[in-house]
Short mmCIF file of C-alpha atoms in Angstrom, two decimals:
data_model
loop_
_atom_site.label_atom_id
_atom_site.label_comp_id
_atom_site.label_asym_id
_atom_site.label_seq_id
_atom_site.Cartn_x
_atom_site.Cartn_y
_atom_site.Cartn_z
CA MET A 1 40.13 28.82 -46.30
CA ALA A 2 42.39 28.97 -43.18
CA ASN A 3 41.40 29.35 -40.38
CA VAL A 4 41.95 32.68 -38.23
CA THR A 5 41.65 34.00 -34.98
CA THR A 6 40.03 37.04 -34.21
CA THR A 7 41.29 38.82 -31.19
CA GLY A 8 41.72 42.09 -29.33
CA LEU A 9 40.46 45.64 -30.43
CA ALA A 10 43.32 46.99 -32.50
CA ALA A 11 40.94 50.33 -33.75
CA PHE A 12 37.09 50.91 -33.68
CA GLU A 13 35.96 53.45 -36.40
CA VAL A 14 32.83 55.40 -37.67
CA GLY A 15 32.53 57.26 -40.81
CA GLU A 16 29.88 58.91 -43.10
CA ILE A 17 28.03 56.14 -44.51
CA ALA A 18 27.94 56.79 -49.01
CA VAL A 19 25.90 58.66 -51.35
CA ASP A 20 24.99 55.65 -52.94
CA GLY A 21 24.07 54.29 -49.39
CA GLY A 22 27.75 51.98 -49.67
CA ILE A 23 29.85 51.82 -46.98
CA ALA A 24 32.12 54.87 -45.67
CA THR A 25 35.40 55.79 -47.86
CA THR A 26 36.77 57.18 -45.05
CA TRP A 27 37.12 56.71 -41.17
CA ALA A 28 37.71 58.14 -37.70
CA SER A 29 38.47 56.95 -34.95
CA LEU A 30 36.78 57.05 -32.01
CA GLY A 31 39.75 56.26 -29.86
CA LEU A 32 40.54 54.41 -26.09
CA ILE A 33 38.02 51.72 -25.75
CA ALA A 34 38.05 51.03 -22.31
CA GLU A 35 40.00 47.45 -21.48
CA GLY A 36 37.81 44.27 -21.23
CA THR A 37 34.43 46.23 -22.10
CA ALA A 38 34.47 45.58 -25.61
CA SER A 39 31.45 43.40 -27.32
CA PHE A 40 29.99 42.08 -29.77
CA ASN A 41 26.38 40.01 -28.73
CA GLN A 42 23.61 38.85 -32.29
CA ALA A 43 19.60 38.84 -30.92
CA ASP A 44 18.15 35.08 -31.96
CA GLY A 45 16.10 35.89 -35.21
CA THR A 46 12.40 35.68 -34.89
CA LYS A 47 10.87 32.15 -36.59
CA THR A 48 7.80 32.66 -38.74
CA GLN A 49 6.79 29.27 -39.39
CA PHE A 50 3.42 28.79 -42.13
CA TYR A 51 1.47 26.13 -42.12
CA ALA A 52 -1.43 23.78 -44.12
CA GLU A 53 -4.08 21.98 -42.53
CA GLN A 54 -3.18 18.42 -44.93
CA VAL A 55 0.29 18.39 -43.02
CA ASP A 56 1.96 18.84 -39.47
CA LEU A 57 4.96 20.19 -40.49
CA ALA A 58 5.47 23.80 -41.57
CA VAL A 59 5.56 23.81 -45.44
CA PHE A 60 7.38 27.66 -45.63
CA GLU A 61 9.57 29.05 -43.23
CA THR A 62 11.14 32.54 -42.38
CA THR A 63 13.35 33.77 -40.05
CA LYS A 64 14.58 37.33 -39.22
CA PRO A 65 17.77 37.26 -38.08
CA GLY A 66 17.83 38.91 -34.38
CA ASP A 67 20.05 42.31 -33.43
CA ALA A 68 23.31 43.09 -33.40
CA THR A 69 25.25 45.03 -30.91
CA PHE A 70 28.77 46.51 -30.01
CA ASN A 71 28.67 47.58 -26.68
CA PHE A 72 32.43 49.45 -25.58
CA SER A 73 33.04 52.13 -23.10
CA LEU A 74 34.99 55.06 -24.37
CA GLY A 75 38.09 54.81 -22.14
CA PHE A 76 39.84 58.11 -22.13
CA ALA A 77 36.83 60.08 -24.74
CA ASP A 78 37.29 64.32 -25.92
CA LEU A 79 34.75 66.48 -26.23
CA THR A 80 34.57 64.97 -29.96
CA GLN A 81 34.09 61.19 -29.40
CA ILE A 82 31.42 62.30 -27.56
CA GLN A 83 29.63 64.46 -30.58
CA LYS A 84 30.56 61.70 -32.50
CA VAL A 85 28.30 58.90 -30.56
CA MET A 86 25.75 61.27 -28.87
CA GLY A 87 25.22 64.30 -31.11
CA GLY A 88 24.86 67.72 -29.58
CA THR A 89 26.63 70.75 -29.81
CA ILE A 90 30.37 71.62 -29.13
CA THR A 91 31.57 75.92 -28.52
CA GLY A 92 34.26 77.41 -27.18
CA THR A 93 38.16 76.66 -27.85
CA GLY A 94 40.94 75.39 -25.81
CA ASP A 95 40.42 75.38 -21.88
CA SER A 96 36.64 76.78 -22.79
CA LEU A 97 35.47 73.98 -25.02
CA LYS A 98 31.86 72.62 -23.76
CA TRP A 99 29.61 70.38 -25.18
CA ALA A 100 25.76 70.93 -24.80
CA ALA A 101 23.30 68.23 -25.34
CA PRO A 102 20.65 67.55 -28.08
CA ALA A 103 16.97 68.72 -26.59
CA GLN A 104 16.22 64.55 -27.94
CA ILE A 105 18.21 61.83 -29.01
CA PRO A 106 18.90 61.54 -31.77
CA THR A 107 18.86 58.71 -34.48
CA ILE A 108 22.66 58.33 -35.65
CA LEU A 109 23.17 56.03 -38.68
CA THR A 110 27.03 55.79 -39.74
CA SER A 111 29.37 52.89 -41.17
CA MET A 112 31.39 51.21 -38.78
CA ARG A 113 34.48 49.42 -39.23
CA ILE A 114 36.50 47.19 -36.39
CA VAL A 115 40.29 46.28 -36.29
CA PRO A 116 40.72 42.94 -34.18
CA THR A 117 44.50 43.18 -33.69
CA ASN A 118 44.83 39.61 -35.09
CA GLY A 119 42.16 38.03 -37.72
CA TRP A 120 39.17 39.29 -39.46
CA VAL A 121 37.85 43.17 -39.79
CA LEU A 122 34.16 43.66 -39.43
CA ASN A 123 33.12 45.56 -41.17
CA ILE A 124 29.19 47.36 -41.14
CA CYS A 125 28.03 49.57 -43.29
CA LYS A 126 25.28 50.94 -42.32
CA CYS A 127 23.84 50.87 -38.09
CA SER A 128 22.47 52.98 -36.01
CA ILE A 129 24.78 54.02 -32.93
CA SER A 130 22.98 54.48 -29.04
CA ALA A 131 25.22 55.99 -26.18
CA LYS A 132 25.06 56.96 -23.48
CA ILE A 133 27.19 58.73 -20.27
CA SER A 134 27.65 56.71 -17.58
CA GLY A 135 30.75 56.50 -15.33
CA GLY A 136 32.13 57.14 -11.93
CA PHE A 137 34.18 60.01 -9.92
CA SER A 138 36.87 58.18 -8.15
CA LYS A 139 40.22 57.01 -7.98
CA THR A 140 40.02 53.90 -10.46
CA ASP A 141 37.39 54.88 -12.79
CA ASN A 142 37.26 57.43 -15.17
CA MET A 143 33.85 59.19 -17.65
#
């Protein structure tokens, strides 16, 4: 297999998990991601070792994988994109369009596709989205 360097972010997309539990077949962009905010991390796994009285080393060992997280900031979000990651309802039309936050934080399960500018595409069959509003009101910040 050839070496592949994965760089940049061309698209970040979500889709409805298939009825059979498989990965989405249609995708919708979450829009522009703010420069320098996209990162992928996986926590260390939790190792469990089983011992026997007769030996000093573990006889059996299992590892539960650590959580994988993809962190990003929507750069120029519209209300539809906010609803995709935070739930809630959208009412009105045109300039009177309004988003109302949900009364409780929903669990949003979705398929995800992260398309880099170069390299391997990362497809995630089922993941949970946790979102919050964060930003500033200045000439150099956006929300």
